[in-house]
Coordinates of C-alpha atoms and ligand atoms in Angstrom, one line a residue:
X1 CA 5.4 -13.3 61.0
X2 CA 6.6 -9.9 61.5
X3 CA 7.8 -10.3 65.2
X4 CA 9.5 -13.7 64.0
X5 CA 11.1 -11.2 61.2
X6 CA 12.3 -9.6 64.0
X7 CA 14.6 -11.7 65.0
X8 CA 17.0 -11.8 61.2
X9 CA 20.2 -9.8 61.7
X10 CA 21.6 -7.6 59.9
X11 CA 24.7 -9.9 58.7
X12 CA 21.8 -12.8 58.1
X13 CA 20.2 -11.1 55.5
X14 CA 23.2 -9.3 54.3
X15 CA 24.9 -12.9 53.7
X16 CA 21.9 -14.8 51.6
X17 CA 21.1 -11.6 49.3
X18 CA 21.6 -12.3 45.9
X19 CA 23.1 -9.3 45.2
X20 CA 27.1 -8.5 45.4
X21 CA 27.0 -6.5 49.0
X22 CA 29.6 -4.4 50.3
X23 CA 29.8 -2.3 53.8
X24 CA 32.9 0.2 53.7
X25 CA 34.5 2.7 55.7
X26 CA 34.9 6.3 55.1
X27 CA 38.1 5.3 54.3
X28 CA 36.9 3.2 51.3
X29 CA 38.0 0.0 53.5
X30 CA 35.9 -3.2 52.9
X31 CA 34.7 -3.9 56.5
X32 CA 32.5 -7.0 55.2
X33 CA 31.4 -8.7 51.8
X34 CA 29.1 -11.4 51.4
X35 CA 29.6 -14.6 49.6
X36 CA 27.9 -13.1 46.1
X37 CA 30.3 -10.3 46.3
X38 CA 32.8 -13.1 47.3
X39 CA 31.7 -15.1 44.2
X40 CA 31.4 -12.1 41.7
X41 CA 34.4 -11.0 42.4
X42 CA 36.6 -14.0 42.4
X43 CA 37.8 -12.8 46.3
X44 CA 37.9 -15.8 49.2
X45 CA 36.2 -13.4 52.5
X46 CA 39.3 -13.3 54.1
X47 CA 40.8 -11.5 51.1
X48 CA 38.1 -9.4 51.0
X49 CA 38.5 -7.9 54.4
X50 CA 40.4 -5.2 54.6
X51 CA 41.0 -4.5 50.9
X52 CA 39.9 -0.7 49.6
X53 CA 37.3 -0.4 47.0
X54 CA 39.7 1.0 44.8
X55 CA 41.6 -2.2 44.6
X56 CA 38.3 -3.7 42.8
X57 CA 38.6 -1.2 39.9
X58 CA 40.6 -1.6 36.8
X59 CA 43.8 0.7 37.9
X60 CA 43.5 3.4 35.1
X61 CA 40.6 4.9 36.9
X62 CA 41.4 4.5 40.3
X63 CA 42.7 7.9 40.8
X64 CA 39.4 9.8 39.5
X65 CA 37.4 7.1 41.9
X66 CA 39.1 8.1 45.1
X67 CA 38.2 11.9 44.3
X68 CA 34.7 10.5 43.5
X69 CA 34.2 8.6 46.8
X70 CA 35.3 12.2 48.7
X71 CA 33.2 13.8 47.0
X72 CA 30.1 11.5 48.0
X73 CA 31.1 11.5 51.5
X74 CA 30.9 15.2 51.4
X75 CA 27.4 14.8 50.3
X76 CA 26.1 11.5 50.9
X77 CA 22.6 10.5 49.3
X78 CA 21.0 6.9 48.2
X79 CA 21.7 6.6 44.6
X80 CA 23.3 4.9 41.4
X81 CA 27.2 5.7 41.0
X82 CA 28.4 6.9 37.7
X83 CA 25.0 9.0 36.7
X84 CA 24.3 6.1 33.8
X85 CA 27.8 5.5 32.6
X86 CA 29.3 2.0 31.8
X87 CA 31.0 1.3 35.3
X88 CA 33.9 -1.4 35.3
X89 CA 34.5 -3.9 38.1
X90 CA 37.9 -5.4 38.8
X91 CA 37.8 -9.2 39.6
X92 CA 40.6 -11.2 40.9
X93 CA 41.8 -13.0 37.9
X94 CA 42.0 -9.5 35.9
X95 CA 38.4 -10.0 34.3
X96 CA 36.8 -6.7 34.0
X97 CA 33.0 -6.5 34.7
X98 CA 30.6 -4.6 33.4
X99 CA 28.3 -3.5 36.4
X100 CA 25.7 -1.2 37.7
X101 CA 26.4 0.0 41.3
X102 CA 24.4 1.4 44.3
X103 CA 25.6 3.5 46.8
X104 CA 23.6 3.9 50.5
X105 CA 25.2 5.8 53.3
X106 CA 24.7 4.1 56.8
X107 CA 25.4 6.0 60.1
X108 CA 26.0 3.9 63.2
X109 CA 27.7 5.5 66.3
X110 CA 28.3 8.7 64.6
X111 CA 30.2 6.6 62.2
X112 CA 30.3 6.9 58.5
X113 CA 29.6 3.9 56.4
X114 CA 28.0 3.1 52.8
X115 CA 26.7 -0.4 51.8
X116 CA 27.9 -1.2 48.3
X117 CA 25.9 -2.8 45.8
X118 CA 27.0 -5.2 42.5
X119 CA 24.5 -5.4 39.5
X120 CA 26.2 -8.0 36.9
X121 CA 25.5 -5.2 33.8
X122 CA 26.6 -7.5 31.3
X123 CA 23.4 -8.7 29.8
X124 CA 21.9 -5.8 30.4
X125 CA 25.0 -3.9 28.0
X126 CA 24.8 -6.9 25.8
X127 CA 20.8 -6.3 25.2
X128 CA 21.2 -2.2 24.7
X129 CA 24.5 -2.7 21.9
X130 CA 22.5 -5.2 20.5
X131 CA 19.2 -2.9 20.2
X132 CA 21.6 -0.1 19.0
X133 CA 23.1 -2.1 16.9
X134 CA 19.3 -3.5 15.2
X135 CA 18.2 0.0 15.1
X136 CA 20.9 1.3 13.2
X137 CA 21.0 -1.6 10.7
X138 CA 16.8 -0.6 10.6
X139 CA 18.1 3.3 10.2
X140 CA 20.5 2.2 7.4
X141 CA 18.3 0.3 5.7
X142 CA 15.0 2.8 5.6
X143 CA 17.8 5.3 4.6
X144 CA 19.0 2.7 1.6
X145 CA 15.2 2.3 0.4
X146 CA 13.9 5.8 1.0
X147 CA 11.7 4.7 3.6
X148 CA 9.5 7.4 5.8
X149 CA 7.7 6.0 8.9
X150 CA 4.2 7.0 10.2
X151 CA 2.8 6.1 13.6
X152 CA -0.7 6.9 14.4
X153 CA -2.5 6.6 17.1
X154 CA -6.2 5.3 16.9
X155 CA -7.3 6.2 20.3
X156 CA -6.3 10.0 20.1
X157 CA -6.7 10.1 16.8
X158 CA -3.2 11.6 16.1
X159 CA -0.1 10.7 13.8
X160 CA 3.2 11.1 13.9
X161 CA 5.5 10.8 10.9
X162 CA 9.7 10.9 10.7
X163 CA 11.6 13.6 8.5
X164 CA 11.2 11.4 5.3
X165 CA 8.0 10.5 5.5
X166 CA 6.9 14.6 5.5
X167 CA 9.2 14.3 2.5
X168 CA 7.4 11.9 0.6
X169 CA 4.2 13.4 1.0
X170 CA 5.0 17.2 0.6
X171 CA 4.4 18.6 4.3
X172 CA 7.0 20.8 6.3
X173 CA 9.4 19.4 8.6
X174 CA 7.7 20.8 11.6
X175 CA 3.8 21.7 10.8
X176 CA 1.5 19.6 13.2
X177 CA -0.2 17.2 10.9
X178 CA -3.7 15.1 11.9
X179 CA -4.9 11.8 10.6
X180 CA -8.0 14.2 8.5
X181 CA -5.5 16.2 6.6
X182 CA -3.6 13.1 5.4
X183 CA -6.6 11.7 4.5
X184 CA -7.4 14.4 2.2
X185 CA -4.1 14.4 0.3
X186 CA -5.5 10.5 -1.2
X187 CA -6.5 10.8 -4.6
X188 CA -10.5 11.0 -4.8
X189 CA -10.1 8.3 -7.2
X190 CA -8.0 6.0 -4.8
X191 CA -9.8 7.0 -1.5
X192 CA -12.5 4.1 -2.0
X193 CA -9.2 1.6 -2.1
X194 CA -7.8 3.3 1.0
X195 CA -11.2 2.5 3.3
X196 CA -11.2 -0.8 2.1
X197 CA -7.4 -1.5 2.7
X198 CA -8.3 -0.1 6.2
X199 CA -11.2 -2.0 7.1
X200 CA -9.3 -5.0 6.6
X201 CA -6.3 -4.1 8.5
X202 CA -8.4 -3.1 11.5
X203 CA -10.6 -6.4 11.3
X204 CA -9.4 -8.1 14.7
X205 CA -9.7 -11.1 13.5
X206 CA -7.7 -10.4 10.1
X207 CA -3.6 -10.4 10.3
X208 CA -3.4 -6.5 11.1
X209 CA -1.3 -6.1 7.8
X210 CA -2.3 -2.5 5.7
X211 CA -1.3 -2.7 2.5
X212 CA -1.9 0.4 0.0
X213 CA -0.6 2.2 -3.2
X214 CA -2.2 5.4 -3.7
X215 CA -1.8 8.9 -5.3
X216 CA -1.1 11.7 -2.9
X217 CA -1.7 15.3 -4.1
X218 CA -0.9 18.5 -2.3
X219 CA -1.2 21.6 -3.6
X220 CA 2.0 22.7 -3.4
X221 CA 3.5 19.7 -4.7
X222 CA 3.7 17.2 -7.9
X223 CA 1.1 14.3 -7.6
X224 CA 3.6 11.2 -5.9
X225 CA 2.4 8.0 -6.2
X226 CA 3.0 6.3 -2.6
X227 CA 3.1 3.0 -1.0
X228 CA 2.1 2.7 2.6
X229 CA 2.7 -0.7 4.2
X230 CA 1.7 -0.9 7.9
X231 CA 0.6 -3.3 10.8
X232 CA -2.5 -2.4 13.0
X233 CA -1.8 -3.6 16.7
X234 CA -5.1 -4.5 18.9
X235 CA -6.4 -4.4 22.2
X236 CA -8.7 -6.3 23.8
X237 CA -9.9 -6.8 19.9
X238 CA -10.0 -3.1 19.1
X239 CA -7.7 -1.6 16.7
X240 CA -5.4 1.0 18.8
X241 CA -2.3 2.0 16.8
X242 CA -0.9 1.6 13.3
X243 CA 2.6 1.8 12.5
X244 CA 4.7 1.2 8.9
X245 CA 6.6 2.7 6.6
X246 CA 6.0 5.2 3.5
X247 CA 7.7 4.3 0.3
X248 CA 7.8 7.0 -3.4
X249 CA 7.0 4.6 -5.9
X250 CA 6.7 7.5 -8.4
X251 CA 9.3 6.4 -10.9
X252 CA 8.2 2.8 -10.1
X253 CA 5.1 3.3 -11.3
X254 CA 6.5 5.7 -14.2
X255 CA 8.2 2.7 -15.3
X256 CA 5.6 0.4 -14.9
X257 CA 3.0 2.5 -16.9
X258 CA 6.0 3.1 -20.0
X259 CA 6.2 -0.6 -20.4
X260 CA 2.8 -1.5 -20.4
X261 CA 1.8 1.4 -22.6
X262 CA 4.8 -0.3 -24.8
X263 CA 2.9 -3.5 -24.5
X264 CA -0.2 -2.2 -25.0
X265 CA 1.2 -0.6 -28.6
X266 CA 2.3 -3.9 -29.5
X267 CA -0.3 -5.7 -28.6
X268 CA -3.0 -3.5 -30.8
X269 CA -0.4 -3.2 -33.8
X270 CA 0.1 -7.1 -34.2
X271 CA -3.9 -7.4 -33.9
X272 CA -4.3 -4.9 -36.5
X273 CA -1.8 -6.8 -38.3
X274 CA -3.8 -9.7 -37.8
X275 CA -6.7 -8.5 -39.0
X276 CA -5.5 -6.8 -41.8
X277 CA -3.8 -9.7 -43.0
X278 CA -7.2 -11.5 -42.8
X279 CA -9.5 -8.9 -44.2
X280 CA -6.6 -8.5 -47.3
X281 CA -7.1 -12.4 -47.7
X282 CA -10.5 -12.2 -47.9
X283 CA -10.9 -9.3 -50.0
X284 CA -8.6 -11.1 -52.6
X285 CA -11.1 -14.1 -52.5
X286 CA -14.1 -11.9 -52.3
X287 CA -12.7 -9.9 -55.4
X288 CA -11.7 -12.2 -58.1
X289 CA -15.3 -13.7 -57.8
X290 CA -16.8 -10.0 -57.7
X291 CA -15.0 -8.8 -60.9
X292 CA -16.0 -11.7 -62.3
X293 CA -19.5 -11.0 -61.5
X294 CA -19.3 -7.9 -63.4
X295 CA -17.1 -9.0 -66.2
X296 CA -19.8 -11.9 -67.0
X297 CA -22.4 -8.9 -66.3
X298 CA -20.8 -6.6 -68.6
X299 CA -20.6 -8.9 -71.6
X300 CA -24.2 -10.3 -70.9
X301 CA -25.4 -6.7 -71.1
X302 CA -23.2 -6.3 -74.0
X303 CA -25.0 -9.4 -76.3
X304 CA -28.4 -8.1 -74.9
X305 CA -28.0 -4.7 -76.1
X306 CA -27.8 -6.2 -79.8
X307 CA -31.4 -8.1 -79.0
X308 CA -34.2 -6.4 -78.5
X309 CA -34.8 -7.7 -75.2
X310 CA -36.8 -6.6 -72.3
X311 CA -35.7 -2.8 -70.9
X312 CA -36.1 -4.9 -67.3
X313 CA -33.6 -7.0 -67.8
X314 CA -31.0 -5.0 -68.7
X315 CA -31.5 -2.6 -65.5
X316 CA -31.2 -5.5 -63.9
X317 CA -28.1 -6.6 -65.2
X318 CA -26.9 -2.7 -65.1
X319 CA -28.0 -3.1 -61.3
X320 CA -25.5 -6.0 -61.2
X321 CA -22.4 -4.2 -62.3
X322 CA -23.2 -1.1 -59.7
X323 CA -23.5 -3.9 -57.1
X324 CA -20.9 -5.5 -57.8
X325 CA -18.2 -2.6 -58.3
X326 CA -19.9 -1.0 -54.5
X327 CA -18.8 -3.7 -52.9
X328 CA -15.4 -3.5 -54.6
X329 CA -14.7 -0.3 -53.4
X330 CA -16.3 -1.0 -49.8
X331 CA -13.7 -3.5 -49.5
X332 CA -10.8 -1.1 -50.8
X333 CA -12.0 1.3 -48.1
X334 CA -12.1 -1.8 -45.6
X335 CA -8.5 -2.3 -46.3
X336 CA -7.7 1.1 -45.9
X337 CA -8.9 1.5 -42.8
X338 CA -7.4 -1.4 -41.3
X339 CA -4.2 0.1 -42.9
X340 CA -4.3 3.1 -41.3
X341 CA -6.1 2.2 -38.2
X342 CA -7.0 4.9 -35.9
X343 CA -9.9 4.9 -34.2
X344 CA -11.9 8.5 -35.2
X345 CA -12.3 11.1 -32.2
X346 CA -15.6 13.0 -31.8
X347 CA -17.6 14.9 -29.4
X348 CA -20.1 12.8 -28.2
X349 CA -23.3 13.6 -26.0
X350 CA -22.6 10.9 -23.1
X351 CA -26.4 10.9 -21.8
X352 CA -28.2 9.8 -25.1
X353 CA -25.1 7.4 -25.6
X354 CA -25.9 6.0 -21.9
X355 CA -29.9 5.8 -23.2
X356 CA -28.7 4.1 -26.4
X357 CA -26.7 1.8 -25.1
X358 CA -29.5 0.9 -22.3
X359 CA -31.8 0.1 -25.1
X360 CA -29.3 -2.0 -26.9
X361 CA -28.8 -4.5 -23.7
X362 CA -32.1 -5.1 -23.1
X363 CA -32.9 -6.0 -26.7
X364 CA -29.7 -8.4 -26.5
X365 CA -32.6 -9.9 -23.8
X366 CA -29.7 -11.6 -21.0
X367 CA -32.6 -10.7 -18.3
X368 CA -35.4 -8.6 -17.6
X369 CA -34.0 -5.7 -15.7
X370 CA -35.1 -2.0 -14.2
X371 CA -33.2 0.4 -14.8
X372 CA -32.4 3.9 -13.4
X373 CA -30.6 6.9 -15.2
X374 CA -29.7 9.6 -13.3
X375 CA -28.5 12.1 -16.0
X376 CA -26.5 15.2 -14.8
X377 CA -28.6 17.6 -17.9
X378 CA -25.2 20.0 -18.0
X379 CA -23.2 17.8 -19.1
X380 CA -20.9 19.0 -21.8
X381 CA -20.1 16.7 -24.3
X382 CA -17.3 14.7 -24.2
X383 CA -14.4 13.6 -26.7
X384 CA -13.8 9.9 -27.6
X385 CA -14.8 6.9 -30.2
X386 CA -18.7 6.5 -30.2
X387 CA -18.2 2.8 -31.0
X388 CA -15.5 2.1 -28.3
X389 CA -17.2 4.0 -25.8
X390 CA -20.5 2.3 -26.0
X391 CA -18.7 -0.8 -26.1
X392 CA -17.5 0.1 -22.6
X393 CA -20.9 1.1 -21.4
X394 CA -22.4 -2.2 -22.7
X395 CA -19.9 -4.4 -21.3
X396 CA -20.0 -3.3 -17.9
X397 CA -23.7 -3.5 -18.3
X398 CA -23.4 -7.0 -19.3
X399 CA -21.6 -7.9 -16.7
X400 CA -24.0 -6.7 -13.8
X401 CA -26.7 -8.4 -15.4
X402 CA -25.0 -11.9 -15.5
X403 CA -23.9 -11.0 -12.1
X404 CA -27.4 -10.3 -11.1
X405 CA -28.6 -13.6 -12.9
X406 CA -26.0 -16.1 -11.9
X407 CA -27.2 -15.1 -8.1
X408 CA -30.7 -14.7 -9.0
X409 CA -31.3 -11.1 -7.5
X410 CA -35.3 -10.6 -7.4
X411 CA -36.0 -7.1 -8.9
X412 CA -32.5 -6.6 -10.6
X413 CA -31.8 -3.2 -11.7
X414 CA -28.9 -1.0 -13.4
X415 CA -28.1 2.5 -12.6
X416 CA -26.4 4.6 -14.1
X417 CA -25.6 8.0 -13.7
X418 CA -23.5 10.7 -15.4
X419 CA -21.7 13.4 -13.9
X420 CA -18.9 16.5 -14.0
X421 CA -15.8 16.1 -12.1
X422 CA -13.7 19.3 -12.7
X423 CA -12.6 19.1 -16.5
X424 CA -13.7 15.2 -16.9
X425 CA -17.1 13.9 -17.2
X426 CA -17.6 10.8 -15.5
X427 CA -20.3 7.6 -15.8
X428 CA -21.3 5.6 -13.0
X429 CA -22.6 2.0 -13.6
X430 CA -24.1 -0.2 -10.7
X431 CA -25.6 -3.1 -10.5
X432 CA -28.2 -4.6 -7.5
X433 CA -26.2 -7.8 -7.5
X434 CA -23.8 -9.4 -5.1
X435 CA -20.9 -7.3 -5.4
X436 CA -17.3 -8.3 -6.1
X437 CA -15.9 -11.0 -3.8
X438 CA -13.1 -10.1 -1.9
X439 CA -10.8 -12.5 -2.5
X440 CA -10.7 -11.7 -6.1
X441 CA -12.3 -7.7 -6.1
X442 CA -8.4 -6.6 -7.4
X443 CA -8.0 -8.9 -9.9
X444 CA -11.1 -8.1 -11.8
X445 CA -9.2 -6.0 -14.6
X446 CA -6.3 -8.2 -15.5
X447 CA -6.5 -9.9 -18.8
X448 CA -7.8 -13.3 -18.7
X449 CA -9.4 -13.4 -14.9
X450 CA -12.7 -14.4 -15.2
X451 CA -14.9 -16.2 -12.3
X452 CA -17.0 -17.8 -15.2
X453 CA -16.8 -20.9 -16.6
X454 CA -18.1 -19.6 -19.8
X455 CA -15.6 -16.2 -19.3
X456 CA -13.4 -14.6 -21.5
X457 CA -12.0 -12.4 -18.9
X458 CA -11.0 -10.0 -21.4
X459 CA -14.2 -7.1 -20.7
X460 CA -13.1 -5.4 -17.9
X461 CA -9.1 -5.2 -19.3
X462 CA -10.7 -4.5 -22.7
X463 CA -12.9 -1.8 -21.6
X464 CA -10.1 -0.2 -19.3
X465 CA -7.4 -0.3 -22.2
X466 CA -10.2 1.8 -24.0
X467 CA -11.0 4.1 -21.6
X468 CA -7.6 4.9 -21.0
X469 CA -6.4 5.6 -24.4
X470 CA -9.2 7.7 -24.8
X471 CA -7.7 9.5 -22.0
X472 CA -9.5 8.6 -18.8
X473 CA -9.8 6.3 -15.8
X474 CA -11.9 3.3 -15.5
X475 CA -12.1 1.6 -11.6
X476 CA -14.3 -0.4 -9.1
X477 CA -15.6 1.1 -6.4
X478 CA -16.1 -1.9 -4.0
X479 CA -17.6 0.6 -0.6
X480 CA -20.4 1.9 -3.1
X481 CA -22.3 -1.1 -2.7
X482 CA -25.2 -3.0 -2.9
X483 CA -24.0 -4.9 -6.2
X484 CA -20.8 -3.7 -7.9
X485 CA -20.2 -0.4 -8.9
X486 CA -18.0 0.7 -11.5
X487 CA -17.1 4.7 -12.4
X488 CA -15.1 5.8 -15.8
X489 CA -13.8 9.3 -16.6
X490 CA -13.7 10.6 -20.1
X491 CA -12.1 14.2 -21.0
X492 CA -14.9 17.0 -22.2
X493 CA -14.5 17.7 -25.9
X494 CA -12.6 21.3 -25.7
Ligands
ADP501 P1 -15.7 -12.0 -17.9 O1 -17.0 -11.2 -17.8 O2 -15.4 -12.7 -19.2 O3 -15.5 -12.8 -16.7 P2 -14.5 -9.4 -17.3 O4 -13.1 -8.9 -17.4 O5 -15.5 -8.6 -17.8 O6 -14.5 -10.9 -17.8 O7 -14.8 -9.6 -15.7 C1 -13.8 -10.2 -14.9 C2 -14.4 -10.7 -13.6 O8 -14.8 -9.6 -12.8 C3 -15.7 -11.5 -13.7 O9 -15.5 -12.8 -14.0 C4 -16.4 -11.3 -12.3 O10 -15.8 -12.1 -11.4 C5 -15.9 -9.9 -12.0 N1 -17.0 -8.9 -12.2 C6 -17.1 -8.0 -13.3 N2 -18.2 -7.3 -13.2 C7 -18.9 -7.7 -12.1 C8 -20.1 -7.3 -11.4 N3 -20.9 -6.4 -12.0 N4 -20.5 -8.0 -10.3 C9 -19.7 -8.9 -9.7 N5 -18.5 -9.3 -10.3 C10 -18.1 -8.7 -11.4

């Protein structure tokens, strides 16, 4: 095959390559072309022969090329012309063509020649303005929405992140970040979200996609509430890289909060409109009949007192008229209250309300159950509504054990368990039962969701509103497992 190779001439393989060939002189004279220089360049091969290179170069840089081709004759080398500018070919109809060009010197007789070469560039131009063009629309448009971007790599375990995206989450412009520290600067409460967002996104079979909001607090800066929004790319089914953007949602969020705090005041001031309007109702009906009770009382009495008449039934008439006029004024107080309407605030001893409210649910008698309490004994006590508090407690008790019976766990147990974080004391309730289902784990605490056909779907919003007035955080912790586990914050009474 070789030997038969042997036998191809130069001018045979310099006539069928597909590239635009040209062999010159020193002089810069075209001694031959072949017919895809011919074509390229619009030129028949007898008008090619014995033209000058510069004639195939737009004339407004013809001058600088002829110093050019001196200067590579001085020195010649195999290489690219132009060092990566955007060269210009001249074709015969006036077209000028973007092109790449090679330049090897060839010595034959002690004769200086160089063998041209034509790359068509325009596609090649087209492609890189287009990508310049794309990436500064994408530069414009992270600038426009405040976006920062983070790159990190799984397999080295490193990150990299863009000016903006230090911004965002309080780090210098040039301090070497890793993965670790980032990780640190999650809120604890939000760092049970982040694993789970993770393992998702890294679940080869899954759609890559990360999705997170999360708090991020550094010491030297203000809490920011951030949204991360990434892809996880794969090889060979293992997660290698993760790249996406960083996003401030802090006013966002701001916003978000005021209007549903705004909501929220509404919402409890046209209940307690509500109920006051019923309670007034019935205390109207209830009184009439009451002050008639002790009017009819009062005048029995009366007519007995003239009659010497037994001493016991005139206590018990007496008895009547106290009767009657306590609940009178029970009901005036009723009203009141609903009046006024706050809740009252006291400093409550969260272990015996945890052992309380354990008693209560198993004399409600939904199941048989074990339960656990791990007490933290210094706890100090905490500040909040005793009645509203245990009515979170018992709700999220509830719920584990209908959870527990609806999949008939053998042995089901709640445990709970109290404990200090900083200046917050904080309850921990978990149940041995399946867990929350992941197709509906974050929409447990909006109003109304309920998986039950007999739910409400009120508890878990309930019990969160109340929490939260109260001054502390109520959230699932879905990577606690077995069963579902629920924590709640409460502030310590000062
Ligand atoms: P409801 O109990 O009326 O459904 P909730 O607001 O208390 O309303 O609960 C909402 C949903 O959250 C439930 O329907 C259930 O799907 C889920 N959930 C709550 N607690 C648990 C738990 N301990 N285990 C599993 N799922 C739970």
């Amino acid at each position: 095959m070789i030997r038969r190779l042997d036998h191809l001439s130069f001018h045979a393989l310099f006539n069928i390559a597909a590239d635009a060939l040209l062999l010159v002189d020193a002089e810069g004279k075209i001694l031959v072309s072949n017919p895809s220089a011919q074509a390229f360049l619009g030129y028949s091969p007898e008008e090619m022969q014995h033209m000058c290179v510069e004639q195939l170069i737009p004339e407004r840089l013809r001058d600088r090329h002829v110093h050019y081709r001196q200067h590579y004759l001085a020195k010649p080398e195999k290489r690219t012309m132009g060092q990566g500018a955007d060269l210009l070919a001249l074709a015969r109809d006036g077209r000028e063509l973007p092109v790449d060009i090679g330049l090897s010197p060839i010595m034959v007789e002690g004769e200086r020649y160089v063998l041209i070469t034509f790359i068509d560039a325009l596609e090649r131009r087209r492609a890189q303005a287009a990508l310049r063009e794309s990436e500064e629309r994408l530069r414009l448009a992270k600038r426009a929405a405040g976006l920062g971007v983070f790159d990190r790599d799984l397999l080295r375990d490193t990150v990299t992140l863009d000016a903006r995206a230090r911004e965002i989450l309080g780090l210098e412009e040039d301090a070497v970040v890793t993965p670790e520290q980032l990780m640190a600067q999650v809120h604890p409460e939000d760092d049970a979200l982040r694993r789970s967002a993770l393992k998702q996104a890294m679940n080869p079979h899954g759609t890559g996609e990360y999705y997170l909001e999360y708090r991020n607090s550094q010491s030297s800066a203000p809490e920011r509430w951030v949204a991360a929004s990434g892809q996880v790319f794969f090889e060979d089914d293992e997660p290698v890289r993760i790249v996406g953007t960083l996003q401030d949602i802090t006013e966002r969020k701001a916003m978000k909060q005021a209007f549903r705090d705004h909501q929220a005041d509404i919402d409890a001031a046209l209940k307690r409109q509500a109920a006051s309007q019923t309670a007034s109702a019935m205390a109207h009906e209830l009184n009439q009949p009451l002050a008639a009770l002790s009017a009819y009382s009062e005048v029995a009495l009366h007519e007995l007192e003239k009659t010497a008449c037994s001493d016991q039934l005139k206590r018990a008439l007496q008895g009547c008229i106290e009767q009657s006029h306590r609940a009178g004024r029970t009901l005036h107080e009723l009203l009141e209250y609903l009046h006024e309407g706050e809740p009252g605030l006291e400093a409550i001893d969260l272990n015996v309300l945890v052992r309380e409210t354990l008693t209560l649910a198993r004399a409600e008698g939904l199941i048989q159950f074990n339960s656990v309490l791990e007490p933290y004994l210094h706890l100090p006590l905490v500040q909040g509504n005793r009645l509203q508090l245990q009515k979170v407690i018992a709700n999220l008790i509830r719920n584990g054990l209908e959870a527990m019976r609806d999949a008939g766990v053998e042995n089901p147990t709640i445990t709970i368990r109290t404990s200090q974080k900083g200046n917050k004391a904080m309850v921990t309730v978990q149940d041995s039962g399946p867990g929350f289902h992941p197709d509906t784990a974050t929409r447990i605490f909006e109003p109304f969701f309920t998986t039950k056909s007999r739910g409400m779907g009120m508890g878990l919003s309930i019990s969160r509103a109340l929490v939260e007035a109260g001054g502390g955080l109520l959230w699932a912790d879905p990577e606690a497992g077995p069963g579902a586990t629920f924590h709640f914050t409460l502030p310590l009474a000062s």
